[in-house]
């Protein structure tokens, strides 16, 4: 099979790495890819959001399966454009991708499906939003309703903070059009888990859970990021909890989406809060998490390619997935300054030594090769140093041993990935 992966981050490197191991694969392309992906796939210079460019490439190169990493091309209708061109695509239609693109839509679907979520209200008027905040009291959560690159959420500890968020999002439009309306939510308390389900429109199979670390600094301090590290499996997410989430959230939502004429195919990523009252849905994403995908791929024993095909073809009811009895961790190396502004072009050395640490797999995110062959940083999140071990501690020790082989003064990482499970 000839496969095109869309995207160029650590998640896409992990997907390419897993697909490259499939005996079914004959040729792997990635658009646009990165320097690490170039070691397992042919990178093509087409942007992940260039829908006509991607479809034309897939047709010209007789691609059998398009695998979409990020949400943006999905919300822009890449899966629909592929379907119209007779191409098979792993990822939801634009209508189903609204589960990530619109927070209001997600809340409506969750309520219709009876899935447990935080109490909520939506406002297009700033004064009404402020009145609601004062009535409900803090802590309270304010979210821009549209896509805001993962940055449109303020967990406000005080009423003043929540009101300031209303000014920023609705009046100053710091996230642009995404701030035309806001969703205000009850603040859930507990441990956060990223849960993934492989869906074919009707049937869902658990893809496992991971715990991300969204804050930039050790001890979960500092600004929110795309994710600074992850591990899997999280010990608090027991088999019983997983079955509860499948039964009360994933399967009812899948049925509700089908009922609405927008069946969900692809990876449904449920951001969960494990509260004292059980698991509650924080949000959906319509794709693998980054960096969660990296640890899931390290633990997946089954061939990824037929699993994605079965999801595309509506055949998951006759499918099962097998997992290695291993723990996995990924530590993200980011450019100094991330998630704020950061320099590009700093040279990274020591990657070979890092990759030789037993159990370690290095996934690239924002990297490129300079003309002289040197590896340089080109993004905010730059590398994911991942490792497996018989225990989480073993995986952690291997990952940080590899991190310490790197010679990259322009980068940093958190030193405490996995602390909730390890302490
Ligand atoms: P999101 O962009 O929706 O993933 O939200 C970013 C982060 O805000 C989440 O990962 C949570 O840590 C936090 N968050 C969002 N909604 C809530 C909520 N209702 N209660 C508590 N924390 C929340
Ligand atoms: N790591 C969280 C996400 O991919 O949205």
Tab-separated table of C-alpha atoms and ligand atoms in Angstrom:
chain	number	residue	atom	x	y	z
A	1	UNK	CA	0.000	0.000	0.000
A	2	UNK	CA	1.032	3.535	-0.745
A	3	UNK	CA	0.327	5.807	2.205
A	4	UNK	CA	0.423	9.594	2.626
A	5	UNK	CA	0.643	10.956	6.171
A	6	UNK	CA	-0.389	14.598	6.582
A	7	UNK	CA	1.421	16.744	9.158
A	8	UNK	CA	4.945	17.370	10.336
A	9	UNK	CA	5.123	17.067	14.114
A	10	UNK	CA	6.117	14.452	16.650
A	11	UNK	CA	2.726	12.779	16.338
A	12	UNK	CA	3.231	12.347	12.601
A	13	UNK	CA	6.749	11.011	13.130
A	14	UNK	CA	5.330	8.385	15.487
A	15	UNK	CA	2.602	7.494	12.966
A	16	UNK	CA	5.160	7.241	10.138
A	17	UNK	CA	7.456	5.145	12.358
A	18	UNK	CA	4.609	2.709	13.109
A	19	UNK	CA	3.379	2.597	9.502
A	20	UNK	CA	6.903	2.059	8.177
A	21	UNK	CA	7.031	-1.197	10.166
A	22	UNK	CA	3.951	-2.596	8.410
A	23	UNK	CA	4.554	-5.463	5.965
A	24	UNK	CA	1.603	-4.072	3.976
A	25	UNK	CA	3.418	-0.832	3.221
A	26	UNK	CA	5.154	-0.329	-0.125
A	27	UNK	CA	5.686	3.452	-0.112
A	28	UNK	CA	5.296	6.114	2.559
A	29	UNK	CA	5.011	9.852	1.896
A	30	UNK	CA	4.598	12.615	4.436
A	31	UNK	CA	3.446	16.190	3.792
A	32	UNK	CA	5.251	18.257	4.870
A	33	UNK	CA	7.140	16.016	7.367
A	34	UNK	CA	10.345	16.960	9.170
A	35	UNK	CA	13.983	15.857	9.362
A	36	UNK	CA	13.186	12.763	11.468
A	37	UNK	CA	10.252	11.709	9.314
A	38	UNK	CA	12.564	11.957	6.291
A	39	UNK	CA	14.401	8.912	7.645
A	40	UNK	CA	11.310	6.688	7.258
A	41	UNK	CA	9.230	8.454	4.596
A	42	UNK	CA	9.608	10.635	1.526
A	43	UNK	CA	8.730	14.163	2.615
A	44	UNK	CA	6.845	16.321	0.123
A	45	UNK	CA	6.668	20.109	0.368
A	46	UNK	CA	2.892	20.490	0.648
A	47	UNK	CA	1.408	22.270	3.643
A	48	UNK	CA	-0.866	20.248	5.912
A	49	UNK	CA	-3.684	22.734	5.256
A	50	UNK	CA	-3.336	22.827	1.452
A	51	UNK	CA	-6.375	20.635	0.779
A	52	UNK	CA	-6.346	20.852	-3.062
A	53	UNK	CA	-2.561	20.308	-3.095
A	54	UNK	CA	-2.815	17.214	-0.888
A	55	UNK	CA	-5.675	15.702	-2.902
A	56	UNK	CA	-3.887	16.347	-6.214
A	57	UNK	CA	-0.704	14.737	-4.877
A	58	UNK	CA	-2.607	11.702	-3.579
A	59	UNK	CA	-4.316	11.201	-6.954
A	60	UNK	CA	-1.109	11.699	-8.954
A	61	UNK	CA	0.809	9.253	-6.767
A	62	UNK	CA	-1.857	6.538	-6.549
A	63	UNK	CA	-2.124	6.825	-2.770
A	64	UNK	CA	-4.163	4.002	-1.195
A	65	UNK	CA	-4.597	5.663	2.189
A	66	UNK	CA	-4.277	9.241	3.448
A	67	UNK	CA	-3.652	9.431	7.218
A	68	UNK	CA	-4.326	12.840	8.741
A	69	UNK	CA	-2.416	13.894	11.866
A	70	UNK	CA	-3.569	17.404	12.849
A	71	UNK	CA	-7.095	18.766	13.256
A	72	UNK	CA	-6.843	21.771	10.928
A	73	UNK	CA	-7.001	19.840	7.613
A	74	UNK	CA	-9.903	17.794	9.017
A	75	UNK	CA	-11.935	20.837	9.979
A	76	UNK	CA	-11.101	22.247	6.518
A	77	UNK	CA	-12.648	19.148	4.909
A	78	UNK	CA	-9.654	17.059	3.795
A	79	UNK	CA	-11.525	13.785	4.444
A	80	UNK	CA	-14.497	15.050	2.415
A	81	UNK	CA	-12.238	16.201	-0.436
A	82	UNK	CA	-10.540	12.789	-0.457
A	83	UNK	CA	-13.904	11.006	-0.523
A	84	UNK	CA	-15.030	13.177	-3.441
A	85	UNK	CA	-11.839	12.254	-5.304
A	86	UNK	CA	-12.260	8.536	-4.597
A	87	UNK	CA	-9.379	8.445	-2.108
A	88	UNK	CA	-9.438	6.560	1.183
A	89	UNK	CA	-8.737	8.837	4.132
A	90	UNK	CA	-8.272	8.057	7.816
A	91	UNK	CA	-9.885	10.930	9.705
A	92	UNK	CA	-13.363	12.375	10.214
A	93	UNK	CA	-15.414	14.478	7.788
A	94	UNK	CA	-15.596	18.221	8.439
A	95	UNK	CA	-19.094	17.674	9.874
A	96	UNK	CA	-17.770	15.120	12.372
A	97	UNK	CA	-14.632	17.185	13.069
A	98	UNK	CA	-16.904	19.827	14.602
A	99	UNK	CA	-16.439	17.798	17.792
A	100	UNK	CA	-13.095	19.602	18.004
A	101	UNK	CA	-13.838	22.742	15.997
A	102	UNK	CA	-16.809	23.933	18.051
A	103	UNK	CA	-17.042	23.673	21.808
A	104	UNK	CA	-20.779	24.423	21.715
A	105	UNK	CA	-21.370	21.583	19.275
A	106	UNK	CA	-19.441	19.189	21.527
A	107	UNK	CA	-21.484	20.215	24.546
A	108	UNK	CA	-24.757	19.747	22.650
A	109	UNK	CA	-23.722	16.306	21.410
A	110	UNK	CA	-22.496	15.254	24.865
A	111	UNK	CA	-25.755	16.410	26.468
A	112	UNK	CA	-27.863	14.618	23.825
A	113	UNK	CA	-25.793	11.453	24.378
A	114	UNK	CA	-26.101	11.713	28.158
A	115	UNK	CA	-22.295	11.845	28.494
A	116	UNK	CA	-21.087	13.380	31.780
A	117	UNK	CA	-19.469	16.821	31.277
A	118	UNK	CA	-19.074	20.099	33.184
A	119	UNK	CA	-22.172	22.296	33.487
A	120	UNK	CA	-21.977	25.034	30.838
A	121	UNK	CA	-23.514	28.044	29.118
A	122	UNK	CA	-22.695	29.884	25.884
A	123	UNK	CA	-22.631	33.644	25.365
A	124	UNK	CA	-22.229	35.978	22.406
A	125	UNK	CA	-22.678	39.015	24.646
A	126	UNK	CA	-19.850	40.052	26.984
A	127	UNK	CA	-22.107	41.707	29.589
A	128	UNK	CA	-24.282	38.597	29.860
A	129	UNK	CA	-21.149	36.442	30.178
A	130	UNK	CA	-19.860	38.635	33.023
A	131	UNK	CA	-23.209	38.462	34.835
A	132	UNK	CA	-23.181	34.646	34.584
A	133	UNK	CA	-19.639	34.501	35.972
A	134	UNK	CA	-20.623	36.635	38.961
A	135	UNK	CA	-23.695	34.468	39.576
A	136	UNK	CA	-21.718	31.200	39.402
A	137	UNK	CA	-18.580	32.396	41.241
A	138	UNK	CA	-14.969	31.233	40.816
A	139	UNK	CA	-13.182	28.990	40.076
A	140	UNK	CA	-14.723	28.929	36.630
A	141	UNK	CA	-13.538	28.130	33.106
A	142	UNK	CA	-13.825	30.503	30.121
A	143	UNK	CA	-13.312	29.185	26.584
A	144	UNK	CA	-13.276	30.811	23.167
A	145	UNK	CA	-15.874	28.810	21.228
A	146	UNK	CA	-13.914	28.283	18.015
A	147	UNK	CA	-10.494	26.797	17.250
A	148	UNK	CA	-7.798	28.797	19.041
A	149	UNK	CA	-4.740	26.570	18.569
A	150	UNK	CA	-5.305	25.050	22.010
A	151	UNK	CA	-4.871	28.454	23.651
A	152	UNK	CA	-8.424	29.693	24.031
A	153	UNK	CA	-9.066	28.292	27.523
A	154	UNK	CA	-8.721	30.186	30.799
A	155	UNK	CA	-9.157	28.289	34.072
A	156	UNK	CA	-9.894	31.315	36.257
A	157	UNK	CA	-9.235	31.094	39.983
A	158	UNK	CA	-11.030	34.401	40.626
A	159	UNK	CA	-13.981	36.343	39.196
A	160	UNK	CA	-11.597	39.135	38.147
A	161	UNK	CA	-9.508	36.657	36.155
A	162	UNK	CA	-12.608	35.260	34.459
A	163	UNK	CA	-13.854	38.746	33.585
A	164	UNK	CA	-10.446	39.644	32.171
A	165	UNK	CA	-10.688	36.535	29.971
A	166	UNK	CA	-14.031	37.782	28.642
A	167	UNK	CA	-12.397	41.113	27.719
A	168	UNK	CA	-9.462	39.390	26.016
A	169	UNK	CA	-11.467	36.809	24.108
A	170	UNK	CA	-14.679	38.684	23.211
A	171	UNK	CA	-13.663	42.341	23.113
A	172	UNK	CA	-9.966	42.372	22.214
A	173	UNK	CA	-10.366	39.192	20.110
A	174	UNK	CA	-6.930	37.857	21.070
A	175	UNK	CA	-7.904	34.583	19.370
A	176	UNK	CA	-9.577	36.300	16.428
A	177	UNK	CA	-12.944	35.072	15.206
A	178	UNK	CA	-12.824	32.125	17.654
A	179	UNK	CA	-13.834	34.671	20.320
A	180	UNK	CA	-17.161	35.687	18.754
A	181	UNK	CA	-18.773	33.471	21.371
A	182	UNK	CA	-17.574	31.933	24.627
A	183	UNK	CA	-18.453	28.814	26.555
A	184	UNK	CA	-18.320	29.187	30.331
A	185	UNK	CA	-17.995	25.985	32.323
A	186	UNK	CA	-18.020	24.598	35.811
A	187	UNK	CA	-14.428	23.951	36.930
A	188	UNK	CA	-13.821	20.211	37.230
A	189	UNK	CA	-11.366	18.966	39.843
A	190	UNK	CA	-9.325	15.801	39.516
A	191	UNK	CA	-6.633	14.159	37.425
A	192	UNK	CA	-6.665	14.691	33.668
A	193	UNK	CA	-6.430	11.753	31.274
A	194	UNK	CA	-6.245	11.638	27.483
A	195	UNK	CA	-8.279	8.694	26.220
A	196	UNK	CA	-8.287	7.514	22.614
A	197	UNK	CA	-10.795	5.402	20.700
A	198	UNK	CA	-10.476	4.129	17.151
A	199	UNK	CA	-13.847	4.634	15.456
A	200	UNK	CA	-15.378	3.429	12.191
A	201	UNK	CA	-18.624	5.407	12.410
A	202	UNK	CA	-20.453	2.722	14.384
A	203	UNK	CA	-17.952	0.707	16.400
A	204	UNK	CA	-15.266	2.052	18.722
A	205	UNK	CA	-12.176	0.215	19.991
A	206	UNK	CA	-10.125	1.535	22.912
A	207	UNK	CA	-6.689	2.764	21.810
A	208	UNK	CA	-5.598	3.326	25.368
A	209	UNK	CA	-4.942	6.247	27.638
A	210	UNK	CA	-2.060	8.563	28.410
A	211	UNK	CA	-1.394	11.442	30.726
A	212	UNK	CA	-0.121	14.656	29.149
A	213	UNK	CA	1.693	17.516	30.935
A	214	UNK	CA	0.294	20.746	29.532
A	215	UNK	CA	2.073	23.338	31.637
A	216	UNK	CA	5.515	24.477	30.582
A	217	UNK	CA	7.282	24.135	33.926
A	218	UNK	CA	8.072	21.483	36.510
A	219	UNK	CA	5.332	20.915	39.075
A	220	UNK	CA	2.701	21.935	36.483
A	221	UNK	CA	3.607	25.617	36.628
A	222	UNK	CA	3.880	28.249	33.926
A	223	UNK	CA	1.832	28.774	30.771
A	224	UNK	CA	-0.151	26.135	28.891
A	225	UNK	CA	1.576	24.403	25.984
A	226	UNK	CA	0.656	21.819	23.372
A	227	UNK	CA	2.043	19.204	25.782
A	228	UNK	CA	5.503	18.813	27.346
A	229	UNK	CA	5.506	15.055	27.854
A	230	UNK	CA	3.292	12.042	28.331
A	231	UNK	CA	3.263	8.505	29.630
A	232	UNK	CA	1.113	5.463	29.154
A	233	UNK	CA	-0.617	3.615	30.684
A	234	UNK	CA	-1.657	5.936	33.539
A	235	UNK	CA	-2.155	3.771	36.668
A	236	UNK	CA	-5.280	5.667	37.766
A	237	UNK	CA	-7.041	4.741	34.509
A	238	UNK	CA	-8.101	1.203	35.382
A	239	UNK	CA	-9.860	-1.312	33.087
A	240	UNK	CA	-13.097	-0.550	34.929
A	241	UNK	CA	-12.725	3.200	34.310
A	242	UNK	CA	-11.991	2.545	30.647
A	243	UNK	CA	-15.136	0.454	30.277
A	244	UNK	CA	-17.114	3.179	32.060
A	245	UNK	CA	-15.786	5.801	29.604
A	246	UNK	CA	-16.547	3.565	26.603
A	247	UNK	CA	-20.078	2.891	27.886
A	248	UNK	CA	-21.049	6.383	29.078
A	249	UNK	CA	-19.090	8.667	26.746
A	250	UNK	CA	-17.567	7.097	23.616
A	251	UNK	CA	-20.303	4.713	22.443
A	252	UNK	CA	-23.244	7.086	23.137
A	253	UNK	CA	-21.433	9.971	21.393
A	254	UNK	CA	-20.648	7.766	18.393
A	255	UNK	CA	-24.327	6.789	18.200
A	256	UNK	CA	-25.413	10.424	18.532
A	257	UNK	CA	-23.057	11.505	15.731
A	258	UNK	CA	-24.420	8.758	13.450
A	259	UNK	CA	-27.968	9.817	14.340
A	260	UNK	CA	-27.078	13.372	13.289
A	261	UNK	CA	-25.851	12.119	9.926
A	262	UNK	CA	-22.206	12.845	10.762
A	263	UNK	CA	-20.779	9.422	11.686
A	264	UNK	CA	-17.346	9.721	13.263
A	265	UNK	CA	-14.474	7.821	11.632
A	266	UNK	CA	-10.951	8.242	12.903
A	267	UNK	CA	-9.443	8.727	16.336
A	268	UNK	CA	-11.756	10.204	18.926
A	269	UNK	CA	-9.607	11.761	21.662
A	270	UNK	CA	-11.543	12.379	24.858
A	271	UNK	CA	-9.934	14.784	27.309
A	272	UNK	CA	-11.245	13.492	30.639
A	273	UNK	CA	-11.195	14.707	34.206
A	274	UNK	CA	-11.253	11.812	36.668
A	275	UNK	CA	-13.318	13.495	39.383
A	276	UNK	CA	-14.569	12.207	42.711
A	277	UNK	CA	-17.873	11.519	40.865
A	278	UNK	CA	-16.178	9.511	38.115
A	279	UNK	CA	-14.855	10.435	34.680
A	280	UNK	CA	-16.183	13.609	33.043
A	281	UNK	CA	-15.596	14.807	29.517
A	282	UNK	CA	-13.608	18.063	29.236
A	283	UNK	CA	-13.368	18.152	25.474
A	284	UNK	CA	-13.043	16.073	22.345
A	285	UNK	CA	-10.301	16.209	19.767
A	286	UNK	CA	-10.733	14.452	16.437
A	287	UNK	CA	-7.184	13.134	16.066
A	288	UNK	CA	-4.340	11.582	18.005
A	289	UNK	CA	-2.808	13.728	20.747
A	290	UNK	CA	0.681	15.106	20.425
A	291	UNK	CA	2.719	13.912	22.375
A	292	UNK	CA	0.300	11.156	23.499
A	293	UNK	CA	0.481	9.438	20.097
A	294	UNK	CA	4.194	8.841	20.581
A	295	UNK	CA	3.672	6.704	23.684
A	296	UNK	CA	0.654	4.880	22.240
A	297	UNK	CA	2.613	3.903	19.128
A	298	UNK	CA	5.458	2.573	21.280
A	299	UNK	CA	3.024	0.311	23.124
A	300	UNK	CA	1.009	-0.863	20.101
A	301	UNK	CA	1.879	-4.435	19.197
A	302	UNK	CA	-0.600	-4.821	16.305
A	303	UNK	CA	0.152	-3.530	12.837
A	304	UNK	CA	-1.199	0.048	12.694
A	305	UNK	CA	-1.971	0.050	8.975
A	306	UNK	CA	-4.743	-2.615	8.896
A	307	UNK	CA	-6.242	-1.026	12.021
A	308	UNK	CA	-6.566	2.334	10.266
A	309	UNK	CA	-7.968	0.608	7.163
A	310	UNK	CA	-10.539	-1.271	9.242
A	311	UNK	CA	-11.650	2.067	10.718
A	312	UNK	CA	-12.002	3.546	7.212
A	313	UNK	CA	-13.892	0.500	5.953
A	314	UNK	CA	-16.353	0.171	8.852
A	315	UNK	CA	-14.862	-3.154	9.903
A	316	UNK	CA	-13.786	-2.562	13.499
A	317	UNK	CA	-16.469	-4.894	14.871
A	318	UNK	CA	-14.331	-7.785	13.596
A	319	UNK	CA	-11.016	-6.295	14.678
A	320	UNK	CA	-8.913	-6.301	17.802
A	321	UNK	CA	-5.772	-4.528	18.903
A	322	UNK	CA	-2.894	-5.951	20.907
A	323	UNK	CA	-0.569	-4.050	23.184
A	324	UNK	CA	2.921	-4.649	24.538
A	325	UNK	CA	3.078	-5.175	28.297
A	326	UNK	CA	5.348	-2.130	28.529
A	327	UNK	CA	5.278	1.350	29.957
A	328	UNK	CA	6.181	4.251	27.709
A	329	UNK	CA	7.159	7.863	28.309
A	330	UNK	CA	7.970	10.769	26.041
A	331	UNK	CA	9.802	13.902	27.178
A	332	UNK	CA	9.324	16.891	24.882
A	333	UNK	CA	12.339	19.088	24.146
A	334	UNK	CA	11.219	22.598	23.228
A	335	UNK	CA	13.031	25.713	22.050
A	336	UNK	CA	13.881	28.205	24.830
A	337	UNK	CA	11.016	30.697	24.981
A	338	UNK	CA	8.257	28.257	23.973
A	339	UNK	CA	5.244	28.585	24.258
A	340	UNK	CA	6.039	32.286	23.746
A	341	UNK	CA	8.340	33.493	20.989
A	342	UNK	CA	11.488	31.464	20.400
A	343	UNK	CA	14.504	31.488	18.111
A	344	UNK	CA	14.720	29.177	15.116
A	345	UNK	CA	17.821	27.662	13.598
A	346	UNK	CA	19.804	26.568	16.671
A	347	UNK	CA	21.863	23.439	16.094
A	348	UNK	CA	21.088	20.185	17.909
A	349	UNK	CA	23.924	17.740	18.581
A	350	UNK	CA	24.096	14.377	20.296
A	351	UNK	CA	20.993	12.852	18.775
A	352	UNK	CA	22.791	9.686	17.725
A	353	UNK	CA	24.016	9.020	21.265
A	354	UNK	CA	20.520	9.724	22.598
A	355	UNK	CA	18.987	7.229	20.175
A	356	UNK	CA	21.410	4.523	21.270
A	357	UNK	CA	20.178	4.442	24.870
A	358	UNK	CA	18.403	1.099	25.342
A	359	UNK	CA	14.631	1.331	24.857
A	360	UNK	CA	14.778	4.865	23.446
A	361	UNK	CA	13.100	6.166	20.303
A	362	UNK	CA	13.591	9.775	19.265
A	363	UNK	CA	10.664	11.439	17.495
A	364	UNK	CA	11.243	14.718	15.696
A	365	UNK	CA	8.733	17.576	15.753
A	366	UNK	CA	10.164	20.927	14.641
A	367	UNK	CA	13.421	19.941	12.969
A	368	UNK	CA	15.098	20.407	9.593
A	369	UNK	CA	18.477	19.705	8.030
A	370	UNK	CA	20.735	22.643	7.262
A	371	UNK	CA	22.567	22.541	3.905
A	372	UNK	CA	25.666	21.190	5.642
A	373	UNK	CA	23.583	18.335	7.092
A	374	UNK	CA	23.420	19.703	10.637
A	375	UNK	CA	20.126	19.211	12.482
A	376	UNK	CA	18.442	22.480	13.414
A	377	UNK	CA	15.389	23.442	15.441
A	378	UNK	CA	12.586	25.020	13.408
A	379	UNK	CA	9.630	24.887	15.780
A	380	UNK	CA	8.482	25.397	19.366
A	381	UNK	CA	8.254	21.742	20.276
A	382	UNK	CA	11.317	20.268	18.601
A	383	UNK	CA	11.963	16.685	19.740
A	384	UNK	CA	10.204	13.966	21.690
A	385	UNK	CA	12.606	11.690	23.521
A	386	UNK	CA	10.558	8.547	24.057
A	387	UNK	CA	11.359	5.305	25.812
A	388	UNK	CA	9.773	2.068	26.908
A	389	UNK	CA	10.517	0.011	30.002
A	390	UNK	CA	9.107	-2.836	32.066
A	391	UNK	CA	8.091	-0.204	34.597
A	392	UNK	CA	7.310	3.473	34.201
A	393	UNK	CA	10.386	4.287	36.280
A	394	UNK	CA	12.540	2.316	33.842
A	395	UNK	CA	11.006	4.148	30.883
A	396	UNK	CA	11.516	7.485	32.635
A	397	UNK	CA	15.166	6.750	33.471
A	398	UNK	CA	15.900	5.721	29.866
A	399	UNK	CA	14.195	8.821	28.430
A	400	UNK	CA	16.104	11.225	30.687
A	401	UNK	CA	19.394	9.377	30.147
A	402	UNK	CA	18.856	10.034	26.431
A	403	UNK	CA	17.867	13.671	27.063
A	404	UNK	CA	21.189	14.121	28.866
A	405	UNK	CA	23.083	12.914	25.775
A	406	UNK	CA	21.800	15.897	23.810
A	407	UNK	CA	23.919	18.956	23.263
A	408	UNK	CA	21.379	21.665	22.541
A	409	UNK	CA	21.758	24.870	24.556
A	410	UNK	CA	18.767	26.357	22.693
A	411	UNK	CA	16.398	23.773	24.144
A	412	UNK	CA	14.761	22.793	27.421
A	413	UNK	CA	12.475	20.110	28.825
A	414	UNK	CA	10.531	19.383	31.974
A	415	UNK	CA	12.400	17.106	34.360
A	416	UNK	CA	9.332	15.689	36.098
A	417	UNK	CA	7.291	13.934	33.411
A	418	UNK	CA	5.274	11.149	35.065
A	419	UNK	CA	5.413	12.673	38.552
A	420	UNK	CA	1.793	11.890	39.385
A	421	UNK	CA	2.322	8.186	38.747
A	422	UNK	CA	5.854	7.957	40.158
A	423	UNK	CA	5.550	9.874	43.440
B	1	LIG	P1	-8.830	22.528	26.238
B	1	LIG	O1	-8.191	23.519	25.320
B	1	LIG	O2	-10.303	22.430	26.139
B	1	LIG	O3	-8.077	21.218	26.220
B	1	LIG	O4	-8.547	23.053	27.717
B	1	LIG	C1	-7.253	23.265	28.139
B	1	LIG	C2	-7.130	22.811	29.560
B	1	LIG	O5	-7.954	23.573	30.405
B	1	LIG	C3	-7.557	21.384	29.786
B	1	LIG	O6	-6.563	20.480	29.468
B	1	LIG	C4	-7.855	21.404	31.258
B	1	LIG	O7	-6.648	21.306	32.004
B	1	LIG	C5	-8.410	22.767	31.468
B	1	LIG	N1	-9.877	22.727	31.478
B	1	LIG	C6	-10.702	22.867	30.425
B	1	LIG	N2	-11.995	22.776	30.810
B	1	LIG	C7	-11.980	22.582	32.144
B	1	LIG	C8	-12.996	22.428	33.140
B	1	LIG	N3	-14.297	22.478	32.834
B	1	LIG	N4	-12.599	22.267	34.412
B	1	LIG	C9	-11.289	22.242	34.749
B	1	LIG	N5	-10.299	22.388	33.859
B	1	LIG	C10	-10.619	22.554	32.566
B	2	LIG	N1	-1.442	16.916	23.822
B	2	LIG	C1	-2.749	17.407	23.703
B	2	LIG	C2	-3.243	17.528	22.331
B	2	LIG	O1	-2.703	16.964	21.408
B	2	LIG	O2	-4.235	18.215	22.129
